[in-house]
XYZ file of C-alpha atoms in Angstrom:
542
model
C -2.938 38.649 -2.154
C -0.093 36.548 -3.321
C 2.951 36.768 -1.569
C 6.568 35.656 -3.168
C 8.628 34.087 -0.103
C 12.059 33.747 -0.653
C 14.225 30.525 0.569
C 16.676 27.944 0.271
C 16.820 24.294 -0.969
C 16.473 21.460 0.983
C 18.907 17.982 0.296
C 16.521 15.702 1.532
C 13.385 15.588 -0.463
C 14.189 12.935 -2.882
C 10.591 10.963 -2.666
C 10.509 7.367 -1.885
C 8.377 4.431 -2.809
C 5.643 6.506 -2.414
C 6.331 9.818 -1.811
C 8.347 11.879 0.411
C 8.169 10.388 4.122
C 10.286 12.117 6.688
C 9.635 12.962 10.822
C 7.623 15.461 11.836
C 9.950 17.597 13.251
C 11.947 17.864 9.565
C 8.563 18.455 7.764
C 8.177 21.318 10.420
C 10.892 23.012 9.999
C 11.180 26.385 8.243
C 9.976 26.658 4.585
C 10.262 22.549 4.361
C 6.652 21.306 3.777
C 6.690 24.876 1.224
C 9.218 24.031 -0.686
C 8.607 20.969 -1.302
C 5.045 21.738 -2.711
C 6.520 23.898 -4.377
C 8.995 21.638 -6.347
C 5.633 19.714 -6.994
C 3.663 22.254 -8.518
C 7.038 23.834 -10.667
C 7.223 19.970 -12.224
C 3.656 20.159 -13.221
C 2.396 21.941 -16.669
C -1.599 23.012 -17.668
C -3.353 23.012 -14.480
C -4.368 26.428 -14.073
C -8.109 26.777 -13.463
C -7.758 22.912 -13.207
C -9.292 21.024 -9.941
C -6.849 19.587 -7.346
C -8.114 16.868 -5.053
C -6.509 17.625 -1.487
C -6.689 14.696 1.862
C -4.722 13.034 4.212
C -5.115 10.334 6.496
C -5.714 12.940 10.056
C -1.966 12.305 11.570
C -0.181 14.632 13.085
C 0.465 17.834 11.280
C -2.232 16.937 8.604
C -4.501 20.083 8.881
C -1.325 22.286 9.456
C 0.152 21.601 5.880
C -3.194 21.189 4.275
C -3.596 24.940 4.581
C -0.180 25.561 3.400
C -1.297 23.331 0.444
C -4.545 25.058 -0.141
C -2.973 28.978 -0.405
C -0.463 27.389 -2.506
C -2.354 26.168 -4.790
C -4.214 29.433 -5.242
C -1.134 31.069 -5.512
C -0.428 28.637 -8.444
C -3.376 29.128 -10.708
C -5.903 26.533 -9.575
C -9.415 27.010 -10.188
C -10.788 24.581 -7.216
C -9.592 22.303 -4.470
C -11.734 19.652 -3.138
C -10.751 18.431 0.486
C -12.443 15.944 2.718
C -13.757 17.121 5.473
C -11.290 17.207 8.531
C -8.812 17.021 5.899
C -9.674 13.890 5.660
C -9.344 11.482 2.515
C -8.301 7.859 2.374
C -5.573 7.181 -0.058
C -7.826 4.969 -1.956
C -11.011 7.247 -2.000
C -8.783 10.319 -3.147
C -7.900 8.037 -6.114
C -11.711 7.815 -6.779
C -12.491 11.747 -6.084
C -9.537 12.352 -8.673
C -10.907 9.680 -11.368
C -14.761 10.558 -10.960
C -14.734 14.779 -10.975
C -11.378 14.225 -13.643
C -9.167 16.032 -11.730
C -5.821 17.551 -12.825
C -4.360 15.495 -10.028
C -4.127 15.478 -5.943
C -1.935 15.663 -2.811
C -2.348 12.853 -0.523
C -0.779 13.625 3.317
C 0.513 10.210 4.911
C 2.738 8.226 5.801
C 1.190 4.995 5.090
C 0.840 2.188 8.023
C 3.975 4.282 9.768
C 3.256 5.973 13.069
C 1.731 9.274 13.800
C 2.758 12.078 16.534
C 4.538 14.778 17.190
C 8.129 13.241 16.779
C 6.375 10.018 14.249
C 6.338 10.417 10.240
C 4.734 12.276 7.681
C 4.136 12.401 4.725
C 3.684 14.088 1.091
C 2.549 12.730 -1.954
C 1.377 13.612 -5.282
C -0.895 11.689 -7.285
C -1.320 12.385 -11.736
C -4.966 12.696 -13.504
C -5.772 9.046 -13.237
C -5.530 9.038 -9.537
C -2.422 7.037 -9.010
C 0.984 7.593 -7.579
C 3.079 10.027 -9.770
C 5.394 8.181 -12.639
C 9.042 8.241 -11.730
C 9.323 10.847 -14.150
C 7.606 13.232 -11.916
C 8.862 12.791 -8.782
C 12.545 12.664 -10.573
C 11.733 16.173 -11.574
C 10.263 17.102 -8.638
C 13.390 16.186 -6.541
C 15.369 18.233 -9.075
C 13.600 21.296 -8.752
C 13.685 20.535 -4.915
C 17.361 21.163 -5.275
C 17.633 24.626 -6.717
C 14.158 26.010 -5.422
C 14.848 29.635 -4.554
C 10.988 30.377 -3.950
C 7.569 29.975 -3.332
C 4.411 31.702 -3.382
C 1.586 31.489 -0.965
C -2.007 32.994 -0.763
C -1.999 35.698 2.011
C -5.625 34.522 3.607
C -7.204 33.300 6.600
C -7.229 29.040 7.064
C -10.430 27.369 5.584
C -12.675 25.983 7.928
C -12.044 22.196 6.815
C -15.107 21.042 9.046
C -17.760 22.498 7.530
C -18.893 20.774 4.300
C -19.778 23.529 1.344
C -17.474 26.276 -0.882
C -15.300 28.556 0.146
C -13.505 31.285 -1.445
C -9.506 31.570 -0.961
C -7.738 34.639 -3.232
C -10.003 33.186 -6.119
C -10.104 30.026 -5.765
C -12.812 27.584 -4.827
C -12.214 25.236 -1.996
C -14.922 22.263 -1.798
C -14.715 20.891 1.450
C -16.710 17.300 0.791
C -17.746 14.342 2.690
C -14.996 12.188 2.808
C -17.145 9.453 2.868
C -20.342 9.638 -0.050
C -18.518 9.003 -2.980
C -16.276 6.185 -1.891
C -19.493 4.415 -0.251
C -21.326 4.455 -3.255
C -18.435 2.886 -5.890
C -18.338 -0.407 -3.142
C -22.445 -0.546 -3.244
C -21.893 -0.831 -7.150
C -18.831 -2.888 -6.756
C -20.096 -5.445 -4.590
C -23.514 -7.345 -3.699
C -24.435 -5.634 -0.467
C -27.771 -7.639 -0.562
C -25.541 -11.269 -0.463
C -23.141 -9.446 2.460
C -26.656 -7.953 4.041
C -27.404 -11.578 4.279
C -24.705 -13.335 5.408
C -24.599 -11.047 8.686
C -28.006 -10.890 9.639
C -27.607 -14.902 9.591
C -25.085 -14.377 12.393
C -22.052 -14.300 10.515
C -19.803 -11.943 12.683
C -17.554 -9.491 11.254
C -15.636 -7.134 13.321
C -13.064 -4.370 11.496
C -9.936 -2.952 13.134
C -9.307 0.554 12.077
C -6.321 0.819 14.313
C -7.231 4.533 14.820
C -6.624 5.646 11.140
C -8.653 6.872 8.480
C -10.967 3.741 7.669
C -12.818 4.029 10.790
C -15.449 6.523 9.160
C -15.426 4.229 6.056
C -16.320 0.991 7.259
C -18.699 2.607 10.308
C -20.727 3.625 6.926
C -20.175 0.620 5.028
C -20.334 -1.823 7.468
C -22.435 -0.792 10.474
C -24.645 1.184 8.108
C -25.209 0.136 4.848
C -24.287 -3.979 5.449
C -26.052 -4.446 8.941
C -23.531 -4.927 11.138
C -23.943 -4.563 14.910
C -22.739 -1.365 16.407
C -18.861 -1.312 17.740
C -18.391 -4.317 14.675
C -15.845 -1.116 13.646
C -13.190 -0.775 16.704
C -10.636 1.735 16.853
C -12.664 3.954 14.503
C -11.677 7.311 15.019
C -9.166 9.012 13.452
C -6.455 10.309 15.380
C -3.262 12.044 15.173
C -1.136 9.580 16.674
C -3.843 6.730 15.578
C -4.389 6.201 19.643
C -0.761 4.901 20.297
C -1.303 2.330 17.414
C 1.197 1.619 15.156
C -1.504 1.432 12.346
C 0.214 -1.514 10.128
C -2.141 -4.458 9.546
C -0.348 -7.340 10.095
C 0.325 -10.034 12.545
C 1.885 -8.262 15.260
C 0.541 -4.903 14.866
C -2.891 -6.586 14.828
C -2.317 -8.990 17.134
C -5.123 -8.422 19.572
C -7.814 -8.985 16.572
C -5.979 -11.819 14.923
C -6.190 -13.389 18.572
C -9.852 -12.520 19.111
C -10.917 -14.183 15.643
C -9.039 -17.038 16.650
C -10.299 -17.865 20.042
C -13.679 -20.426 20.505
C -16.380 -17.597 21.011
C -14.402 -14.920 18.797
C -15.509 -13.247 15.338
C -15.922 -15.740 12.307
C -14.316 -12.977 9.921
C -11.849 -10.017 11.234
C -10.245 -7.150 8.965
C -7.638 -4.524 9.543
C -6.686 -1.360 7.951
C -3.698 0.917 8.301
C -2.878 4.488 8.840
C -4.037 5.868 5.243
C -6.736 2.941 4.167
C -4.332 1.449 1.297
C -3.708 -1.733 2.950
C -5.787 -4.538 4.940
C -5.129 -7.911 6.831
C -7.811 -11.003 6.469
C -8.643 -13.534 9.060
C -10.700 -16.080 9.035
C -11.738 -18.453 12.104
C -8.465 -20.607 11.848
C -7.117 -19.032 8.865
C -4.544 -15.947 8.431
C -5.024 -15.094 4.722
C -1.268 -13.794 3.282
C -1.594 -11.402 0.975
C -0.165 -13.162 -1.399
C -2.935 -15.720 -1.108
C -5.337 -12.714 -1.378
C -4.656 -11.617 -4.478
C -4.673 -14.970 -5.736
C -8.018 -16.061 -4.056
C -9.432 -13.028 -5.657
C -8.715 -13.116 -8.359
C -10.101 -16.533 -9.228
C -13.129 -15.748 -7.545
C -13.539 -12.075 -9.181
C -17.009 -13.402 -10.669
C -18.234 -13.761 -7.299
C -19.006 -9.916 -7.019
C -20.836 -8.291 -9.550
C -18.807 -5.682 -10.686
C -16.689 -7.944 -11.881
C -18.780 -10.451 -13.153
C -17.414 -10.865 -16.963
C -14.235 -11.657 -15.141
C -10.743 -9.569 -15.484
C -8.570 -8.753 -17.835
C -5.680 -9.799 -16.263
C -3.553 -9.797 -12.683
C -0.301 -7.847 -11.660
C 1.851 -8.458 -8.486
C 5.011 -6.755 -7.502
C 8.044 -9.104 -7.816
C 8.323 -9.875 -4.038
C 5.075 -10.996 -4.343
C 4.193 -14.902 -4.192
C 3.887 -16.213 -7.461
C 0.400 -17.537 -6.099
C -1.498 -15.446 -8.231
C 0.986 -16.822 -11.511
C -0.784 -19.855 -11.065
C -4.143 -18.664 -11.411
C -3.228 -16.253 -14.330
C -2.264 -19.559 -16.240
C -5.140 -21.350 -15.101
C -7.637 -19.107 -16.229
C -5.600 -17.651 -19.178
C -4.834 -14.306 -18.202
C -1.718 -12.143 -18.673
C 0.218 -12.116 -15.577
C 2.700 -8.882 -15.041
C 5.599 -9.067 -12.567
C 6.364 -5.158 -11.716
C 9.148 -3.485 -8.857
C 7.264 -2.800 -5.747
C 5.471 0.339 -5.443
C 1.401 1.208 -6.630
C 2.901 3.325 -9.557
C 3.676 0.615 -11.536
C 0.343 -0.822 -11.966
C -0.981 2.043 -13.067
C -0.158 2.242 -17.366
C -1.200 -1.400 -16.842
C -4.647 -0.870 -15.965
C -4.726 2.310 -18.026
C -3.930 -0.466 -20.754
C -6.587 -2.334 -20.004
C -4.204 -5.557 -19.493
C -4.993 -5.611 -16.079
C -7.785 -5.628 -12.957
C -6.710 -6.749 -10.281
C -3.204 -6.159 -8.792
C -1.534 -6.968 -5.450
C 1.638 -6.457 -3.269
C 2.771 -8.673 -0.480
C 2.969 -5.780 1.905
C -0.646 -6.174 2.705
C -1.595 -4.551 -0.307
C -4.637 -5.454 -3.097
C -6.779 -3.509 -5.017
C -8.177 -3.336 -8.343
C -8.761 -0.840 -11.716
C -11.918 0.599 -10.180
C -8.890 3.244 -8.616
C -5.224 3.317 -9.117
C -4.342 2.940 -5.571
C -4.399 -0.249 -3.319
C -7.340 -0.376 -1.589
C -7.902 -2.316 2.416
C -11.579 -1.698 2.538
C -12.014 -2.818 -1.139
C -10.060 -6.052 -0.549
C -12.287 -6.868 2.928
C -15.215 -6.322 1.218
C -14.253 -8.606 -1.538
C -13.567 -11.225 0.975
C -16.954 -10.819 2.663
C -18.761 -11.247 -1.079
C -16.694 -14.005 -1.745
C -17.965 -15.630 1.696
C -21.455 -14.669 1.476
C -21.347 -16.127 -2.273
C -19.561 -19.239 -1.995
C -21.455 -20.125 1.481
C -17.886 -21.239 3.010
C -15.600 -20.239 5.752
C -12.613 -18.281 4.744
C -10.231 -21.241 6.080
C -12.611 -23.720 3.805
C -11.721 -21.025 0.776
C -8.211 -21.207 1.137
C -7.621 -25.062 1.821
C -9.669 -25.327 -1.746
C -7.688 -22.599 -3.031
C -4.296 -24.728 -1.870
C -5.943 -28.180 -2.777
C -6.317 -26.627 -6.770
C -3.602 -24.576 -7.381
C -0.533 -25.762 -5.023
C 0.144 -23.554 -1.938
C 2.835 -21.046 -1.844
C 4.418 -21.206 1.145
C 5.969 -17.722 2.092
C 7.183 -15.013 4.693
C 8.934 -11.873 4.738
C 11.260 -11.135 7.239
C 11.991 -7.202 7.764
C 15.259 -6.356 9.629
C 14.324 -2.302 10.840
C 16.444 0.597 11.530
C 19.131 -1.247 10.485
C 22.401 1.040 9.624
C 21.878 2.337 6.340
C 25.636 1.510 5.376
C 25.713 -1.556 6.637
C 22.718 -2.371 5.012
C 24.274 -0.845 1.597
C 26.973 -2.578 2.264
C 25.054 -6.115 1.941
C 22.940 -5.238 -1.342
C 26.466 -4.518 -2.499
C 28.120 -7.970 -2.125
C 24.829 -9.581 -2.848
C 25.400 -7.946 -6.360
C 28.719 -8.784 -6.563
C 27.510 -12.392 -6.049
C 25.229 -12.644 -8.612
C 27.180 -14.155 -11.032
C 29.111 -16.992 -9.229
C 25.724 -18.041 -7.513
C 24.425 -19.928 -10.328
C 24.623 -23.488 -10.005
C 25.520 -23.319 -6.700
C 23.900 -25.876 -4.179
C 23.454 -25.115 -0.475
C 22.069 -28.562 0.608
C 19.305 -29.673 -1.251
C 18.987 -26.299 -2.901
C 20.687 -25.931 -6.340
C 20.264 -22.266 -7.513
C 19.043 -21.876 -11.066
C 19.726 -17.973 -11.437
C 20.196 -15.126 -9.328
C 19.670 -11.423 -10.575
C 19.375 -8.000 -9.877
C 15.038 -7.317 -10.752
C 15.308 -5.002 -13.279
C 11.638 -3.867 -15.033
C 10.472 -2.407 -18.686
C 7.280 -0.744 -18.729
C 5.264 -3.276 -21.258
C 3.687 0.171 -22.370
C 5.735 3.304 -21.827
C 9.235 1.265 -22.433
C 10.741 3.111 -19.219
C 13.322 1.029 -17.385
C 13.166 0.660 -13.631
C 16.694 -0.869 -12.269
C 17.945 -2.101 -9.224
C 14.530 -3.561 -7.566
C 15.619 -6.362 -5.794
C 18.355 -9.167 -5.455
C 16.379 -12.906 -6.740
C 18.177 -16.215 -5.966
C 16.101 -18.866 -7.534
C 16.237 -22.152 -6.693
C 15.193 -25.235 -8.535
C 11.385 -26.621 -8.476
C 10.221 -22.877 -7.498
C 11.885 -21.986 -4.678
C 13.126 -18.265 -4.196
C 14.784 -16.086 -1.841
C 14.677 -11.801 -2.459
C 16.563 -9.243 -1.129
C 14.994 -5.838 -1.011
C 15.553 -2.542 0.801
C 11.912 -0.890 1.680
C 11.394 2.967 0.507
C 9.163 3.438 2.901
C 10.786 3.646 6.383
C 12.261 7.278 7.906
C 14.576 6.100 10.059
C 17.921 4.004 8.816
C 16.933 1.199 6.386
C 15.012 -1.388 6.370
C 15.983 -4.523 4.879
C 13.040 -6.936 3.580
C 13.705 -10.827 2.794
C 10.912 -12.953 1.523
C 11.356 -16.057 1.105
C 8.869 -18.924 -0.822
C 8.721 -22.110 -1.747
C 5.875 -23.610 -3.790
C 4.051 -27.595 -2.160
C 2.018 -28.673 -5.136
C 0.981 -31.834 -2.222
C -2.411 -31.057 -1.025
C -0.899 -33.593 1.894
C 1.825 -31.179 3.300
C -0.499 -27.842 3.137
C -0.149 -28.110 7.188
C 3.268 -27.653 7.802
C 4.017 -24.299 9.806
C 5.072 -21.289 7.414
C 8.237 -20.609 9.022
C 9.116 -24.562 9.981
C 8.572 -25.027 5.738
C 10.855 -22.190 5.223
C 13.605 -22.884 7.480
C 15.881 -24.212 4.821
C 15.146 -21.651 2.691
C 15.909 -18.577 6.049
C 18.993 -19.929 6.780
C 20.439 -20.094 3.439
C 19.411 -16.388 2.987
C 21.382 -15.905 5.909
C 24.071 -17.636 4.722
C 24.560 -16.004 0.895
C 23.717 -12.549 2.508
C 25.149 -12.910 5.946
C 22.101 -10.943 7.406
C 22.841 -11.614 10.941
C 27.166 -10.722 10.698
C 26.616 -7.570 8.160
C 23.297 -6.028 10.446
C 24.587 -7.089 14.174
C 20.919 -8.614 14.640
C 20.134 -11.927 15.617
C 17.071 -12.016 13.981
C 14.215 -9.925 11.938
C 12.325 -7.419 14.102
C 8.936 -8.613 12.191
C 8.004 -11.583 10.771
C 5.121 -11.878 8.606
């Protein structure tokens, strides 16, 4: 029943930020989804009759490979699979399946907030025993075995029905096909106080959620609609589809324009949400208030005893380095440890099996906490909501408080996309050669203090992470970073972020971008974005 399929190595499957992320039309070619699962389970050791958590977040091609995945995996040695139903599994509630039935590990199908379709991305990516992204260690080793695989071995049997919850039997193994839903439901319920949020909307508090047609939709319909009261159609956009209805399912301001402008309009929503493709990653606004994730985190975390599962308060806070240090401030506040890690979930994860932190962040739109060890959108709105219902307040009231005790960290990130992957090489490269005659330096009123290349050491491991980012600091806290994104499949994407910390609770008002202008065109200037790309300016700003 098991058959032994010869083929040849791919050159391509080196995995990214998270992952490997390539266009449908690569994944489908001959042998290339195989092999690379495959490579995965030739890196791994002492899984057989182990569980493997299987899900994805319904794109394109999604129930396809998830039967490759599943005869594979009996071909392996696995003793059980456990898929959502639909092959369906948010990226955070895999995390969860993985952590609560202890799991050997999982594969997670998606591409993130990138687009679905025939000719859009996909995705593959494996997740360890404690439900996070794979270490760099793995996915090193399973690029390398990418590169010499001569073989792979598949189940000869007929595709599991993935609709029909209940067990199934494929060449000896068991495949669990579960509600996506149940288990990820019930850890928010014991996260959060449902009865405070049960309040707050039946008092007319209205909450509508944006699932851009991705995999949240079922999530917060059962959360939300469900379980916390809200009116019907509160959840919009929420069925999953394979090319997430022509939405480009990344929460942020212009992808999620049309509910940012709805929640800001006189007769609109007091509190809207958004999710993307795979459920990692959310947007918050308020009536009058875009919350940055930066701010998130940082809000959050200083109101963490708000919600009852975190009512003895945290252990401490971890942002990636491109990350506003708004949540610094709070750490120091409150006397927590604060980690500063390279961008990507991964890193967090030895952290919060430490116990040093609970509550991490990214600036991509990203929060989330130890209860997994992914980010999680639906965790972070929910927060929000308990922090609301709690504190009696609007969100915009929240934040201006936020500002008026800690400072406000003014900040953007401007991402330049599809730009020419040598040219954008090519500008990371002089950056570095930069680096050391840019100290000291003043460009107007900004006198740079230091200027490096972010380079990390695992606080409990000891492994080095290199390369993760060009920093120019400036004096009194200003910063400008240089970063290109692992995330994209088509040329590179270069990301600048740029901050600047107002400790004046009298110039909180000043428009992001007109408080960062200095700041943007020096950037320009030390990188020469605009001559080295051809562009005359960032295709999004956020």
């Amino acid at each position: 029943m098991i058959r032994t399929v010869p083929t040849a190595p791919y050159k391509d499957q080196k995995p990214g930020t998270s992952g490997l992320r390539k266009k449908v039309p690569v994944f489908a070619q001959e042998n290339y989804a195989e092999n690379f699962i495959q490579s995965i389970f030739d890196s791994l050791e002492g899984f057989a009759g182990q569980a493997l958590v299987v899900g994805g977040d319904g794109r394109y091609y999604n129930r396809e490979v998830i039967q490759k995945v599943l005869k594979m995996a009996a071909a392996a040695g696995f003793g059980k699979v456990m898929v959502g139903q639909g092959g369906i599994l948010s990226t955070p509630a895999a995390s969860h399946v993985i952590r609560k039935y202890k799991a050997f590990g999982g594969i997670i199908l998606s591409a993130s907030h990138n687009p679905g379709g025939p000719t859009e991305d996909f995705g593959i990516k494996y997740n360890i025993g404690n439900g996070g992204p794979a270490p760099e260690k793995i996915t090193e080793a399973i690029f390398e075995r990418s590169r010499i695989i001569e073989e792979y071995r598949i189940a000869d049997a007929a595709d599991i029905d993935l609709d029909t919850v209940g067990s199934f039997d494929l060449a000896g193994m068991t495949v669990e096909v579960i509600d996506p839903v149940a288990d990820y439901a019930a850890l928010m319920e014991e996260l959060f106080d449902f009865a405070a949020i049960r309040d707050l909307i039946s008092g007319g508090f209205r909450v509508v959620i944006d699932s851009m047609g991705a995999v949240t939709g079922p999530y917060a319909r059962e959360i939300l609609e469900k379980r916390l009261g809200a009116p019907e159609g509160s959840v919009r956009n929420a069925t999953p589809l394979p090319d997430f209805g022509g939405h480009h399912p990344d929460p942020n301001l212009v992808h999620a324009k049309e509910l940012y402008d709805d929640v800001m309009s006189a007769d609109g929503p007091d509190f809207g949400a958004a999710s993307d493709g795979d459920g990692d990653r959310n947007m918050v606004v308020g009536k009058g208030m875009f919350v940055t994730p930066s701010d998130s985190l940082a809000i959050i975390a200083a109101n963490a005893r708000c919600a009852p599962g975190y009512a003895d308060g945290i252990a401490g806070i971890a942002r990636s380095m491109p990350t506003s240090a708004a949540a610094d401030r709070v750490a120091e506040k409150l006397g927590l440890g604060m980690y500063e890690t390279p961008t990507g979930w991964k890193y967090f994860g030895n952290l919060m099996d430490a116990g040093k932190v609970t509550v991490c962040g990214e600036e991509s739109f990203g929060t989330g906490s130890s209860h997994v060890r992914e980010k999680d959108g639906l965790w972070a709105i929910l927060f929000w909501l308990n922090i609301v219902a709690v504190r009696k307040e609007s969100v915009a009231e929240i934040v201006r408080k936020h500002w008026a005790e800690y400072g406000r960290n003014y900040y953007s990130r401007h991402d330049y996309e599809e730009v020419d992957t040598d040219a954008a090489n090519g500008l990371m490269d002089a950056l570095r050669d930069k680096l050391a005659s840019l100290h000291g330096q003043s460009f107007g009123d900004l006198k740079v203090e230091a200027a490096d290349d972010f380079a990390y050491t695992d606080p409990i491991d000891g492994s080095v992470s290199t390369k993760q980012g060009i920093r120019v600091l400036f004096e009194g806290g200003s910063r400008v970073v240089f970063r290109l994104s692992g995330t994209g499949t088509s040329g590179a994407t270069l990301r600048l972020y740029v901050e600047r910390y107002e400790p004046d609770a009298a110039r909180h008002d000043v428009e992001t971008q007109a408080a960062l202008a200095d700041l943007i065109s020096v950037a320009d200037e030390i990188a020469e974005i605009a001559k080295r790309t051809g562009r005359d300016g960032p295709t999004v700003v956020t």
